[in-house]
Structure formats: structure tokens, C-alpha cells
JSON list of C-alpha atoms in Angstrom, two decimals:
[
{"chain": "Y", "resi": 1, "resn": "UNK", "atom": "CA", "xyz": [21.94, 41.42, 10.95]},
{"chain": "Y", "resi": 2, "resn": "UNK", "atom": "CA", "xyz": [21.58, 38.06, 13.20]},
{"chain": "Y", "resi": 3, "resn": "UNK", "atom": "CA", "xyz": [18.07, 39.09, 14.12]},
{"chain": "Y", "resi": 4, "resn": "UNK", "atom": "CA", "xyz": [16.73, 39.10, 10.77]},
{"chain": "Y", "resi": 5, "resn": "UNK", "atom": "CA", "xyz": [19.33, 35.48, 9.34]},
{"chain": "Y", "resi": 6, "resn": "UNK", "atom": "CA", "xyz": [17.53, 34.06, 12.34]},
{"chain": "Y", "resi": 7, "resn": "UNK", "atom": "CA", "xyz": [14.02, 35.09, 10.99]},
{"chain": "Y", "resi": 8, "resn": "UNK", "atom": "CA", "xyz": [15.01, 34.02, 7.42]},
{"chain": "Y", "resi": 9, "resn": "UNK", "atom": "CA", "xyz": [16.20, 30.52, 8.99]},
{"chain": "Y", "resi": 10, "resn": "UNK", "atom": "CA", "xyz": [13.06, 29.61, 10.86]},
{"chain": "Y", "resi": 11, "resn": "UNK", "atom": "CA", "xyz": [11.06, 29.31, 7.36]},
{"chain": "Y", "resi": 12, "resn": "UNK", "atom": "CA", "xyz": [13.59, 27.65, 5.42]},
{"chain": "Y", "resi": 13, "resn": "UNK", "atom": "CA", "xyz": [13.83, 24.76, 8.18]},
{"chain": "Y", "resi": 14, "resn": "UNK", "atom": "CA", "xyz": [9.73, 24.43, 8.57]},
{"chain": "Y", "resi": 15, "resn": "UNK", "atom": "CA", "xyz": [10.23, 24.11, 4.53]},
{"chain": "Y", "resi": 16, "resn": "UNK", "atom": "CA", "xyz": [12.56, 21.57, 4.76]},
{"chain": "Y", "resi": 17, "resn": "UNK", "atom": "CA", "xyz": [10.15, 19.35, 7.15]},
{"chain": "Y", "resi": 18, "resn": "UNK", "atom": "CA", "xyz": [7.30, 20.28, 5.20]},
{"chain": "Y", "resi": 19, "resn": "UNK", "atom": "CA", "xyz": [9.37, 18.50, 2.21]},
{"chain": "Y", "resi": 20, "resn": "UNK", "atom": "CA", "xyz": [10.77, 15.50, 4.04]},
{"chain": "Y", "resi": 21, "resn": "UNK", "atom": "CA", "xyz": [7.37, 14.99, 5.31]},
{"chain": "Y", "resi": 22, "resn": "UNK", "atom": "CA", "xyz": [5.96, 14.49, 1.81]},
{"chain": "Y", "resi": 23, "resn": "UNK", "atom": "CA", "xyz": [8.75, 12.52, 0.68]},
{"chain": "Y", "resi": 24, "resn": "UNK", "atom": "CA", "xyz": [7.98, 10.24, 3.61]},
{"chain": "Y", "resi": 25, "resn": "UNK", "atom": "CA", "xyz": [4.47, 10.25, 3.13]},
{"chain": "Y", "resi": 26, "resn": "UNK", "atom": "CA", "xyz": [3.97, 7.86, 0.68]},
{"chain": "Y", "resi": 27, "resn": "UNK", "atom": "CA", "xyz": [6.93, 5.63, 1.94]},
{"chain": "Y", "resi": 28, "resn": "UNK", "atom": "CA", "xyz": [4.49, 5.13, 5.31]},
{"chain": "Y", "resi": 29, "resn": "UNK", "atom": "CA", "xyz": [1.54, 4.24, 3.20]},
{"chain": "Y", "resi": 30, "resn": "UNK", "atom": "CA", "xyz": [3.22, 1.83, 0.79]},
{"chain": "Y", "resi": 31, "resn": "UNK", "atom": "CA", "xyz": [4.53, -2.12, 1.26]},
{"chain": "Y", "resi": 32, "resn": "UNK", "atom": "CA", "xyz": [3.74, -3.45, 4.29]},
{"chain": "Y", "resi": 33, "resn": "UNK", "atom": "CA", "xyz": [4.63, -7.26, 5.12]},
{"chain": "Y", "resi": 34, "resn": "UNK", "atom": "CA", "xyz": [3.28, -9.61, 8.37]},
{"chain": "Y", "resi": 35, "resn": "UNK", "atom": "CA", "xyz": [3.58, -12.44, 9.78]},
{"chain": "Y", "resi": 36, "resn": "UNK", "atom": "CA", "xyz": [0.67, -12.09, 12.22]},
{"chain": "Y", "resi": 37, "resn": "UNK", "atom": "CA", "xyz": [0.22, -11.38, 15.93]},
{"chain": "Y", "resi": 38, "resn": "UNK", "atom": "CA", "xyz": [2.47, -13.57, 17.58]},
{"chain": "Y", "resi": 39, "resn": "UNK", "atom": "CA", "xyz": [5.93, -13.27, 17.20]},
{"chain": "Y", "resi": 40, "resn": "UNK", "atom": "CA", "xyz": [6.82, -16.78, 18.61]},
{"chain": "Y", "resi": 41, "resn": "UNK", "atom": "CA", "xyz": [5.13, -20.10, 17.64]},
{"chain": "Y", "resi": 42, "resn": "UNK", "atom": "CA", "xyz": [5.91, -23.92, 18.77]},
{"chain": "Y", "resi": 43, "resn": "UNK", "atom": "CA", "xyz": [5.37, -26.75, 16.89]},
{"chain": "Y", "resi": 44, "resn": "UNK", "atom": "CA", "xyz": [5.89, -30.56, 18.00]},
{"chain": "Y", "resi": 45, "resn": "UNK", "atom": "CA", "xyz": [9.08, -32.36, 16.37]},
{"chain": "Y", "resi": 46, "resn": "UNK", "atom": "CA", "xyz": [8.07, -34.15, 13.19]},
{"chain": "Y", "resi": 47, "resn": "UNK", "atom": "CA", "xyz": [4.88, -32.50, 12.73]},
{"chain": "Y", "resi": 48, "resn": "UNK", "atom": "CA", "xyz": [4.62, -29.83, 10.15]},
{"chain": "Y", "resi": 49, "resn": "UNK", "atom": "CA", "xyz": [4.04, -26.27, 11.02]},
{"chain": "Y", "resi": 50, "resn": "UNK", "atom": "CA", "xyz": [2.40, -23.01, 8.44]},
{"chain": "Y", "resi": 51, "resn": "UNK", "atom": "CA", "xyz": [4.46, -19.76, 9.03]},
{"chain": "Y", "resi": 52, "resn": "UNK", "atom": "CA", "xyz": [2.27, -17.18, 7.60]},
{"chain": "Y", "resi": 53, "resn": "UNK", "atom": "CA", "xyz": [2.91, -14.07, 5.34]},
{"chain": "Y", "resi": 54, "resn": "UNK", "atom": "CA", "xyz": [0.62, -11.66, 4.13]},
{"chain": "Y", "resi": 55, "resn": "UNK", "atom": "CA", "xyz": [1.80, -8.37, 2.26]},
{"chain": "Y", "resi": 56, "resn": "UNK", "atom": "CA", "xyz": [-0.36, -5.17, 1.00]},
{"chain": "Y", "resi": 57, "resn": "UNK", "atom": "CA", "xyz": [0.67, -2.09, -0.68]},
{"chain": "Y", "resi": 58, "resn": "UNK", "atom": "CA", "xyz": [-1.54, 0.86, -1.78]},
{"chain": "Y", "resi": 59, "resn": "UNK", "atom": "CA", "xyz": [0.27, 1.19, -5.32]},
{"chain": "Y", "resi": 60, "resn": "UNK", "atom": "CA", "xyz": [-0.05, -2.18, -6.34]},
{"chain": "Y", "resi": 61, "resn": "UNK", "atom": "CA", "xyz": [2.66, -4.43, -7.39]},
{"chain": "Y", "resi": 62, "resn": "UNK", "atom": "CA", "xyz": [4.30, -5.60, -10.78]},
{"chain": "Y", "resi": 63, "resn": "UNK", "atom": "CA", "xyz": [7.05, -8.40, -10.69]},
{"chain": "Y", "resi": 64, "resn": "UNK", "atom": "CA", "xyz": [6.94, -8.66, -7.03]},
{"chain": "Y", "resi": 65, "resn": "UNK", "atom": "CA", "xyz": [9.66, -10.44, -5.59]},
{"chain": "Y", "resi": 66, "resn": "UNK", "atom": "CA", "xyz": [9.74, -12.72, -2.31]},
{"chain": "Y", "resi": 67, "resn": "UNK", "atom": "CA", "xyz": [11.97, -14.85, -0.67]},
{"chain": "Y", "resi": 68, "resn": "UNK", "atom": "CA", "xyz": [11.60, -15.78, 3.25]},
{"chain": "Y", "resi": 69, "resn": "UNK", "atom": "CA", "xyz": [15.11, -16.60, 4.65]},
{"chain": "Y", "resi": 70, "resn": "UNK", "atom": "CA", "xyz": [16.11, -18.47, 8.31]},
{"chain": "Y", "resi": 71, "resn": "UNK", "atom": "CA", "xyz": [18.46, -17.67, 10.52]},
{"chain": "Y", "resi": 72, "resn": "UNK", "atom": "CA", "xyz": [19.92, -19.41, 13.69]},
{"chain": "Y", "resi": 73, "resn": "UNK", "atom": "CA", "xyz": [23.00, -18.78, 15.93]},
{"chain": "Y", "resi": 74, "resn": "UNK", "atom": "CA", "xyz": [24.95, -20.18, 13.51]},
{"chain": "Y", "resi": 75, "resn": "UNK", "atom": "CA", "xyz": [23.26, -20.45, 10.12]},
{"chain": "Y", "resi": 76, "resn": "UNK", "atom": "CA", "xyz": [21.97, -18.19, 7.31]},
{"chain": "Y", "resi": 77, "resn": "UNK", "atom": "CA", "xyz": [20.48, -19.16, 4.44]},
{"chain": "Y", "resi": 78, "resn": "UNK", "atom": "CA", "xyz": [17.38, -17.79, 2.10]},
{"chain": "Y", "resi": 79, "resn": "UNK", "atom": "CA", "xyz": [15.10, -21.40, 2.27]},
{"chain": "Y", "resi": 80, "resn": "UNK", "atom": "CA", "xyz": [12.80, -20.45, -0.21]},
{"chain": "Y", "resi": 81, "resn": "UNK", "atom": "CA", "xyz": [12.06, -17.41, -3.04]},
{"chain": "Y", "resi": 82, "resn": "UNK", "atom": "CA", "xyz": [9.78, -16.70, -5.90]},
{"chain": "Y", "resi": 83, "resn": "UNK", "atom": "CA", "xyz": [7.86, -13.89, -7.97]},
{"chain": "Y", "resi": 84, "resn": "UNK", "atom": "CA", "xyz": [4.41, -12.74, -8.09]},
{"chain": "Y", "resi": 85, "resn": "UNK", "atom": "CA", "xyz": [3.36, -11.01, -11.73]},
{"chain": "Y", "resi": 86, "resn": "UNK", "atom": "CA", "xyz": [0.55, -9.09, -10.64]},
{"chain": "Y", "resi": 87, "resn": "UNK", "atom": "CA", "xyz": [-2.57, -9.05, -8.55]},
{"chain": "Y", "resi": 88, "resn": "UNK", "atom": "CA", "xyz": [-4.30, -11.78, -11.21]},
{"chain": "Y", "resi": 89, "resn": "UNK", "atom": "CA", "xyz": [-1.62, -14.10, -10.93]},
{"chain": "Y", "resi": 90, "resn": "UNK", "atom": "CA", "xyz": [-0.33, -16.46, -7.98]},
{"chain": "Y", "resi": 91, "resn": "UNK", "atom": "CA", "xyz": [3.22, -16.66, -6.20]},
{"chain": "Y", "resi": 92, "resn": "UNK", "atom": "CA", "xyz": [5.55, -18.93, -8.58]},
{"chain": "Y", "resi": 93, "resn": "UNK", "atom": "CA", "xyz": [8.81, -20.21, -6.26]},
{"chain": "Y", "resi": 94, "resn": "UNK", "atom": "CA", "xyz": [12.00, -19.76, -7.95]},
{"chain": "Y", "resi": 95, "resn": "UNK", "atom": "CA", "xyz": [13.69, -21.77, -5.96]},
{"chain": "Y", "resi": 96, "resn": "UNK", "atom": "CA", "xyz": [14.03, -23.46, -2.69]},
{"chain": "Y", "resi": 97, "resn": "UNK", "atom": "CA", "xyz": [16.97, -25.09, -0.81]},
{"chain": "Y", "resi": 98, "resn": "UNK", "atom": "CA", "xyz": [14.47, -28.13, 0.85]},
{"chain": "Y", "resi": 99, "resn": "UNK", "atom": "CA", "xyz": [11.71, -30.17, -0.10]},
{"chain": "Y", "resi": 100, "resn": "UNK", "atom": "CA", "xyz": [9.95, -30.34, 2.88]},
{"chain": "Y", "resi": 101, "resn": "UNK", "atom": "CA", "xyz": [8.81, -26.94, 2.45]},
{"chain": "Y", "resi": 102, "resn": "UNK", "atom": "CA", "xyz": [5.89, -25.97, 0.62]},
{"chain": "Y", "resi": 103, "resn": "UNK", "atom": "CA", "xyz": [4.62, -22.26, -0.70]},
{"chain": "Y", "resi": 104, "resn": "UNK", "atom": "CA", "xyz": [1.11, -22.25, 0.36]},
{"chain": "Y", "resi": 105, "resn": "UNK", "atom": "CA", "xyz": [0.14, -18.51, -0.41]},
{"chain": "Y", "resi": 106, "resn": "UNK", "atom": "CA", "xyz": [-2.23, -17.17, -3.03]},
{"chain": "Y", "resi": 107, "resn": "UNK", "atom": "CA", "xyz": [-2.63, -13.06, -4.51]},
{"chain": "Y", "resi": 108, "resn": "UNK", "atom": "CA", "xyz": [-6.30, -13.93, -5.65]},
{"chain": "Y", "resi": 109, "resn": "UNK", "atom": "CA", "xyz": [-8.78, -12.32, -4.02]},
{"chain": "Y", "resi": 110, "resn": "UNK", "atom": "CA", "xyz": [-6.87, -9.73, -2.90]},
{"chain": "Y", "resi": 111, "resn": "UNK", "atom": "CA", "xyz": [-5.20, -12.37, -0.17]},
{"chain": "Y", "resi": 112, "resn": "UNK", "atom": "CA", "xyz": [-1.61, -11.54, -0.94]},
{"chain": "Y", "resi": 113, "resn": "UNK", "atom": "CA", "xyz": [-0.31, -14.55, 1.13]},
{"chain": "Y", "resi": 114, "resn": "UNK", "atom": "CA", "xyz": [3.28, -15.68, 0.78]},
{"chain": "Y", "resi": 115, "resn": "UNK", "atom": "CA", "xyz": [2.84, -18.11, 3.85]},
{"chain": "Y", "resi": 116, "resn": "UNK", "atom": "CA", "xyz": [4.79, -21.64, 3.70]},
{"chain": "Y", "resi": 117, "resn": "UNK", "atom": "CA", "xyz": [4.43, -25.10, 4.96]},
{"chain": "Y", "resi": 118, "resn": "UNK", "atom": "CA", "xyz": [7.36, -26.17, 6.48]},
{"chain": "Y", "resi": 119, "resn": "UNK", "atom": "CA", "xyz": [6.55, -30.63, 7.43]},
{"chain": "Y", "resi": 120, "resn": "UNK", "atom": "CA", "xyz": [8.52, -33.23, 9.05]},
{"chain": "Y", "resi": 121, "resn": "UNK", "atom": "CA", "xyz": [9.73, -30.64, 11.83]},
{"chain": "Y", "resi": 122, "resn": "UNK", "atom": "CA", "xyz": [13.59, -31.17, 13.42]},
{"chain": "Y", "resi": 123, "resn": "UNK", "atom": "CA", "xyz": [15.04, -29.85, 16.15]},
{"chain": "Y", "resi": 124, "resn": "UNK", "atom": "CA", "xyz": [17.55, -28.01, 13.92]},
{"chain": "Y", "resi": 125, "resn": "UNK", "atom": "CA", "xyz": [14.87, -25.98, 12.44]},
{"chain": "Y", "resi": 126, "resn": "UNK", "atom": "CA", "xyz": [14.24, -24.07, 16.00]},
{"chain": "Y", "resi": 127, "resn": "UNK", "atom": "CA", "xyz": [15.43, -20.44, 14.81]},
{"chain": "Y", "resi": 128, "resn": "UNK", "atom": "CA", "xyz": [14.41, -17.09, 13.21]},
{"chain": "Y", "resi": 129, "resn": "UNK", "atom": "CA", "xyz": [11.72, -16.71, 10.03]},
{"chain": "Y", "resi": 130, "resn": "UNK", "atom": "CA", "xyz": [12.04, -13.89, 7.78]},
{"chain": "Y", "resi": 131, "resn": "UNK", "atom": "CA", "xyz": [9.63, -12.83, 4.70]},
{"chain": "Y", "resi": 132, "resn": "UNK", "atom": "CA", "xyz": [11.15, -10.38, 2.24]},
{"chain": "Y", "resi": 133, "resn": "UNK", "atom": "CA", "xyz": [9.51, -8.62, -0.04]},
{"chain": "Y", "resi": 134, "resn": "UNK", "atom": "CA", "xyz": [10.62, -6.22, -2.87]},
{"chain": "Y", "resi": 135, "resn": "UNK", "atom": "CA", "xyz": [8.15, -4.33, -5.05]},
{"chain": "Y", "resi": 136, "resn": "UNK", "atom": "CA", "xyz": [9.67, -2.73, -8.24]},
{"chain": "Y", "resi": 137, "resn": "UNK", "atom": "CA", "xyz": [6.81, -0.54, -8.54]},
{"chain": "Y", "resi": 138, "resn": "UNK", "atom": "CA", "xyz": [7.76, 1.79, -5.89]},
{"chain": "Y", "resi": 139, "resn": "UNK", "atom": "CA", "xyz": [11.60, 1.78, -6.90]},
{"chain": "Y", "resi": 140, "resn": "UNK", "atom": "CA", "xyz": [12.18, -1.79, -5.60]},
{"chain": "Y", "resi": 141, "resn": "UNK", "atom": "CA", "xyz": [10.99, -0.51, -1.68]},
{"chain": "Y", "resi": 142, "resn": "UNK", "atom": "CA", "xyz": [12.01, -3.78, 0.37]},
{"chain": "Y", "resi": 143, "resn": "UNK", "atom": "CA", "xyz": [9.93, -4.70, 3.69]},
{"chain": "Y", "resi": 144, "resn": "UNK", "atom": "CA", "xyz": [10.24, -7.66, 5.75]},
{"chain": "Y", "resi": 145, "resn": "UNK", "atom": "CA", "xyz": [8.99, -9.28, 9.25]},
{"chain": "Y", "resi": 146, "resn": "UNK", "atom": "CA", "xyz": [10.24, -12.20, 10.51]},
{"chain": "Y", "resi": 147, "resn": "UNK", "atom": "CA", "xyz": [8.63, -14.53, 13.46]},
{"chain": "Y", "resi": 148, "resn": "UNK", "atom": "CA", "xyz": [10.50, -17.32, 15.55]},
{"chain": "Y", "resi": 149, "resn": "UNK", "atom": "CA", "xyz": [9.85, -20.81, 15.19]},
{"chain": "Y", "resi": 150, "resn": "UNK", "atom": "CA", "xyz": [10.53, -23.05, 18.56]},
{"chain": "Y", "resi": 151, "resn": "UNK", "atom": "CA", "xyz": [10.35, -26.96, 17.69]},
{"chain": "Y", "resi": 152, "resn": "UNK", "atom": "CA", "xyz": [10.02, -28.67, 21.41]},
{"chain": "Y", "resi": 153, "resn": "UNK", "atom": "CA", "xyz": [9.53, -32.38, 22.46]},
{"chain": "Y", "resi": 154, "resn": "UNK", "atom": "CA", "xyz": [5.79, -31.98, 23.44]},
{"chain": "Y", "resi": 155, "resn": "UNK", "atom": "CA", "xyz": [3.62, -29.00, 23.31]},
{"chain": "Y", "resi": 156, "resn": "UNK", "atom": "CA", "xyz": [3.10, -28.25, 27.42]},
{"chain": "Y", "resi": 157, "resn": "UNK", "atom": "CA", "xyz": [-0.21, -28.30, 28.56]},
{"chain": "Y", "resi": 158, "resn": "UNK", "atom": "CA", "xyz": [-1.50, -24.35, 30.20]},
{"chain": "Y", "resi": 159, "resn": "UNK", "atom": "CA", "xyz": [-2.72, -24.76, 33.91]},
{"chain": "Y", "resi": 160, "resn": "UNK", "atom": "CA", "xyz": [-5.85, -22.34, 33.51]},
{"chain": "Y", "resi": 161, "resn": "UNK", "atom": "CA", "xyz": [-6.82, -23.22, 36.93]},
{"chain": "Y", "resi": 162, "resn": "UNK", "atom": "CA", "xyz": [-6.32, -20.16, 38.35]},
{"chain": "Y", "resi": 163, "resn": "UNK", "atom": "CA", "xyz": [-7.75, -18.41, 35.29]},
{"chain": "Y", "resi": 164, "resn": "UNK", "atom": "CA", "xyz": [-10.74, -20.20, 36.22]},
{"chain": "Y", "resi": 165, "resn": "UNK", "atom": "CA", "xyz": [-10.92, -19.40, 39.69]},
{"chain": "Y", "resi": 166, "resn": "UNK", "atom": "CA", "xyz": [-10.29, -15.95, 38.77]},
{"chain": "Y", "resi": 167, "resn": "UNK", "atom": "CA", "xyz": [-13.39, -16.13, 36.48]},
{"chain": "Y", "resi": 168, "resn": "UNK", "atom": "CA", "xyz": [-15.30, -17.85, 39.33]},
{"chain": "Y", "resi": 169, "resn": "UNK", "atom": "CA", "xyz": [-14.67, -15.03, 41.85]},
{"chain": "Y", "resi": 170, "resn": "UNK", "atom": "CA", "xyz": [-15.53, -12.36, 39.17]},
{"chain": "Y", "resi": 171, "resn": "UNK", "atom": "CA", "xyz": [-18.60, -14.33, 38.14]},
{"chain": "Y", "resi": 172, "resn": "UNK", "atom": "CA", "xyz": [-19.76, -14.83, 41.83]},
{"chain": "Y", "resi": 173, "resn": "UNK", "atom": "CA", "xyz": [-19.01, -11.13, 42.55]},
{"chain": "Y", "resi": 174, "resn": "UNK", "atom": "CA", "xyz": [-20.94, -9.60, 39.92]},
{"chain": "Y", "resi": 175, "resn": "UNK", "atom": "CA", "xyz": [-23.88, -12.04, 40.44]},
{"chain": "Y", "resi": 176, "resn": "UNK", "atom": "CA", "xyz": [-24.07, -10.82, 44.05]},
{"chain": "Y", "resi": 177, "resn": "UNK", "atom": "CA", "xyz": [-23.95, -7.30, 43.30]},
{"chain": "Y", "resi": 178, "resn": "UNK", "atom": "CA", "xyz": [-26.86, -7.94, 40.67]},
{"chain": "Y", "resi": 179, "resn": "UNK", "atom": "CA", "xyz": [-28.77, -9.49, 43.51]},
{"chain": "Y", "resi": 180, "resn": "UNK", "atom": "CA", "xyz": [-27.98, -6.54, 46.13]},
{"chain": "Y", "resi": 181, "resn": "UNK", "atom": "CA", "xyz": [-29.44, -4.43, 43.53]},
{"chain": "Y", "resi": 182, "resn": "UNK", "atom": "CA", "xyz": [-32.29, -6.31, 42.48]},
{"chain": "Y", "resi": 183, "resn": "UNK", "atom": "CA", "xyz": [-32.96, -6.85, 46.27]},
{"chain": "Y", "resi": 184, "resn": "UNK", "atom": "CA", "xyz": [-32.53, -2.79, 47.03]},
{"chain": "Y", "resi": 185, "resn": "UNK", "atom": "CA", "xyz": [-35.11, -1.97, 44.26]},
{"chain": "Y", "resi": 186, "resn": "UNK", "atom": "CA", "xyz": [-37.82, -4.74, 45.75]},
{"chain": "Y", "resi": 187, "resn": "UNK", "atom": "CA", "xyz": [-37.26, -2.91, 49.02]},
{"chain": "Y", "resi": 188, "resn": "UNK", "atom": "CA", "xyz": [-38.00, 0.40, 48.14]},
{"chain": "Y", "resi": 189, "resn": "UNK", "atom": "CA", "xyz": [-40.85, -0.92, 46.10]},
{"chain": "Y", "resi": 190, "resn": "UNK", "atom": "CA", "xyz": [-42.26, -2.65, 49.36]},
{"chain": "Y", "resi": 191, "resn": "UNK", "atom": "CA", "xyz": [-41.71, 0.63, 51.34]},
{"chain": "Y", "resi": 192, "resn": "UNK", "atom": "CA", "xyz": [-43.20, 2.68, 48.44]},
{"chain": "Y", "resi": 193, "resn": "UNK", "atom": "CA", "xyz": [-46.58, 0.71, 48.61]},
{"chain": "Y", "resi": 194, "resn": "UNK", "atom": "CA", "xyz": [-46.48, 0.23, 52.66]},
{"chain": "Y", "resi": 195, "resn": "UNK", "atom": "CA", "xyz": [-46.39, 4.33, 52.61]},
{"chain": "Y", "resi": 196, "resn": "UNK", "atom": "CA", "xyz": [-49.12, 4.50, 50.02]},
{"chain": "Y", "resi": 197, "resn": "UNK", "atom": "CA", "xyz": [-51.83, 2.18, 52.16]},
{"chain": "Y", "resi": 198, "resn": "UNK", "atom": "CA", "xyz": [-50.60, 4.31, 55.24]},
{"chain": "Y", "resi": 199, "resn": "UNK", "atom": "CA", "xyz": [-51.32, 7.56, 53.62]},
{"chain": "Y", "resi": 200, "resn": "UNK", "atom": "CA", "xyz": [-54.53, 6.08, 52.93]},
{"chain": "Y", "resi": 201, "resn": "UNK", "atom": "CA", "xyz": [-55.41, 4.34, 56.00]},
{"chain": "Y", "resi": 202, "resn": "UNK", "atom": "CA", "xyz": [-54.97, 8.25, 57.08]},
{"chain": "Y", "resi": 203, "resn": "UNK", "atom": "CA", "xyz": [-57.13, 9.79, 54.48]},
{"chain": "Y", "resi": 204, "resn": "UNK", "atom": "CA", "xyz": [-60.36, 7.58, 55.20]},
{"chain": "Y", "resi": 205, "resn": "UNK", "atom": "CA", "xyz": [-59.80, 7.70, 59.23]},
{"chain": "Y", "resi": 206, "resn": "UNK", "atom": "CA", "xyz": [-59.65, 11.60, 58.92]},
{"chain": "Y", "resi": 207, "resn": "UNK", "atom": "CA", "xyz": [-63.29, 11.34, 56.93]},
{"chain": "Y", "resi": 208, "resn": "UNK", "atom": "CA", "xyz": [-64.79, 9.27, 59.49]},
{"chain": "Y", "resi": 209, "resn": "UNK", "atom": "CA", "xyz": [-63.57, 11.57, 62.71]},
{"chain": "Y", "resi": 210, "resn": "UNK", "atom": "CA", "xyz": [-65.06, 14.74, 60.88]},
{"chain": "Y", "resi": 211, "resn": "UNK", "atom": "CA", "xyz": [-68.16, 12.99, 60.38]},
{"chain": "Y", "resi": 212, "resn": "UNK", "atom": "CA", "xyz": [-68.94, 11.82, 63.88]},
{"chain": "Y", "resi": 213, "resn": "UNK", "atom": "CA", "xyz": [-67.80, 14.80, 65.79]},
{"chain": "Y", "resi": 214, "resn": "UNK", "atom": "CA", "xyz": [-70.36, 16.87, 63.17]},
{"chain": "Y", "resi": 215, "resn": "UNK", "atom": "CA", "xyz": [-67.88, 19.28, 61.27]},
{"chain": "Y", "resi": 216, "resn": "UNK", "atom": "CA", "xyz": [-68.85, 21.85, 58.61]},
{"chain": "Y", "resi": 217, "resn": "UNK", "atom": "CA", "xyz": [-69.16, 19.57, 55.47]},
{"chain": "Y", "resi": 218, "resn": "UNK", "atom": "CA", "xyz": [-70.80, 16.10, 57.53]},
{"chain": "Y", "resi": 219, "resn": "UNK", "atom": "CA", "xyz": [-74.02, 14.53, 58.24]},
{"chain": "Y", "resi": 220, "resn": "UNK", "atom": "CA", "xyz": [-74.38, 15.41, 62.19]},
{"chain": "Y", "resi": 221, "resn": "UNK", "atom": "CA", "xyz": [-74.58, 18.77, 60.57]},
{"chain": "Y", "resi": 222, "resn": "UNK", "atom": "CA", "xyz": [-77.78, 18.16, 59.35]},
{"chain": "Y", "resi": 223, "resn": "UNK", "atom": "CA", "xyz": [-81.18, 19.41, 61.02]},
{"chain": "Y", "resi": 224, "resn": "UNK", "atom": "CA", "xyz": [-84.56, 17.92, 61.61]},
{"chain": "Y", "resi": 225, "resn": "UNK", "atom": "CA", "xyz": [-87.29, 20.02, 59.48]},
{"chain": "Y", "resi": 226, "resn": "UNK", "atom": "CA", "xyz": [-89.39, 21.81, 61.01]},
{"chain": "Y", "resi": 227, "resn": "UNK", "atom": "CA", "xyz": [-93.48, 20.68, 61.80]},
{"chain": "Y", "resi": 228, "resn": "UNK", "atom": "CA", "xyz": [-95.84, 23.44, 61.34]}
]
């Protein structure tokens, strides 16, 4: 009956998610490599520049293998590559196809840094960063992130001018609402005190008309004895 294939199917394919969903599981929570927040950095020509690498995984590593490689419109080559032992032991480079770059990373306390000094900046070296990494303790999984390198003539100085006159109007704007509020409160405090002497003033001039026109409770009230 298709009714009742159609009920059969429904659990079989929540099954198979279920399963996939496991099997991804651990994929999700294992190697992860950066290269930090920004995904483009600029460096002056001839100066030297650090393009970082950090990588963590949640199963550890043994034998870890690295290699960062660069790529431009018209080149490809792996610059630099190495091994890491373990998570006692530092990065040990392989190999490397220039002497101007340097691995500057350390694994010891827990810093897992692949980064590498790259000095004497060209213009030819304007192009795309990657860091590999392959960990054969979780069946050789392979990450990688990669970050772009611009080498200019001169760095170009950021006009924050508006940013500070935008700070400036904020500033000011805030500082006048604190004093519209400060003022409001002294306000209310002066009308809160002028009401209080008035209520007052009201209480002690009631006393003094009951006791000149002689009410029940005041002195005119009061009679002369009597002389036998």
C-alpha cells in the first residue's frame, strides 16, 4: 500500500540524518586553522611583514603537517612547509623555497602558531597567503585559511576627521542631555521645597486666625474666674 511505504519512508530518512549528523559531528569540532580577523593586510615595500597562523583541534595532533603556499594571478607555489611531532614539541620547516622567510610559530603552551616572517618586502610578493594543515590523527582531515598580502609604496595616512567630529557631536549631545536632566531634577527639587514652606506658611496662619477670632480649642475661649 503507498500509504503505509510512505509511513515506513519517513523514519528511515530521519535515520539517515540522524546518522549523517553524527558522522559530521565530530568533523565540525575537529581542526580548525586562522589567520586572524582581517582578511587583507598592507605592508610598506622593503619592510618585513608577520602573516599569522594559529591552528586548534579537540583530538590533538601527532605528526602534524603544515605548509603555507602563495598564490598570485599568475604564480603558485608552496613557499614554505614543515611538521609538528606533538603538543611538546615545536614546528620544524622541511623546507622552504626563499630565505627571506622565517617560521616564527611555537606549539608550547598550547599556542599552536604556524605564523611566518616574510622581510625585505617586493612588489611581486602582493598576492594570496594560504596555511595548510593536515592532522593524521583524524584520518589526515586537511583545513586551511588563507589572508591577502598588499605590498604598496607608502602606507596612506586615515583622515579620522570626521570620525572625530562625529565623536564631538555625540559627546556634546549626551553631555547636554545629562545637563537637561540634572537641571529637571534641581527643578522639581526647588518646587518640592517651595510647596513644603507654602503648606506651612498655611498651617501656622490657620493657628493664628482660630486663635484670635476665639474658636473651640483657643485662648479667647477662656473665662475670667469668678469673685465671690
Amino acid at each position: 500500500m503507498p500509504g503505509a511505504r510512505d509511513r515506513g519512508a519517513a523514519p528511515a530518512r530521519w535515520l539517515g540524518t540522524g546518522l549523517l549528523g553524527l558522522f559530521l559531528l565530530p568533523m565540525s569540532l575537529s581542526l580548525e586553522v586562522s589567520v586572524g580577523k582581517a582578511t587583507t593586510i598592507y605592508a610598506v615595500n622593503g619592510t618585513e611583514i608577520l602573516l599569522p597562523c594559529t591552528f586548534s583541534s579537540c583530538f590533538g595532533f601527532q605528526d602534524l603537517y603544515f605548509w603555507w603556499s602563495y598564490n598570485s594571478s599568475d604564480t603558485f607555489r608552496i613557499i614554505i612547509d614543515g611538521t609538528v611531532k606533538n603538543e611538546k614539541s615545536d614546528p620544524k620547516v622541511k623546507s622552504k623555497d626563499d630565505d627571506r622567510i622565517t617560521l616564527e610559530g611555537s606549539t608550547k603552551e598550547k599556542m599552536n602558531n604556524i605564523s611566518i616572517l616574510l622581510r625585505n618586502l617586493e612588489f611581486s610578493d602582493t598576492g594570496k597567503y594560504t596555511c595548510h594543515v593536515r592532522n593524521p590523527k583524524e584520518n589526515n582531515i586537511h583545513h586551511q585559511a588563507t589572508i591577502t598580502l598588499q605590498v604598496v609604496d607608502k602606507l596612506e595616512e586615515v583622515d579620522n576627521t570626521v570620525t572625530l567630529i562625529i565623536l564631538g557631536v555625540v559627546g556634546g549631545v549626551i553631555g547636554l542631555l545629562i545637563c537637561i536632566l540634572l537641571l529637571k531634577k534641581f527643578i522639581a527639587f526647588v518646587i518640592k521645597k517651595t510647596q513644603e514652606k507654602k503648606k506651612e506658611c498655611l498651617v501656622s496662619s490657620s493657628g493664628n486666625d482660630n486663635t484670635e477670632n476665639g474658636l473651640p480649642g483657643s485662648k479667647a475661649e477662656e473665662k475670667a474666674p469668678t469673685k465671690v
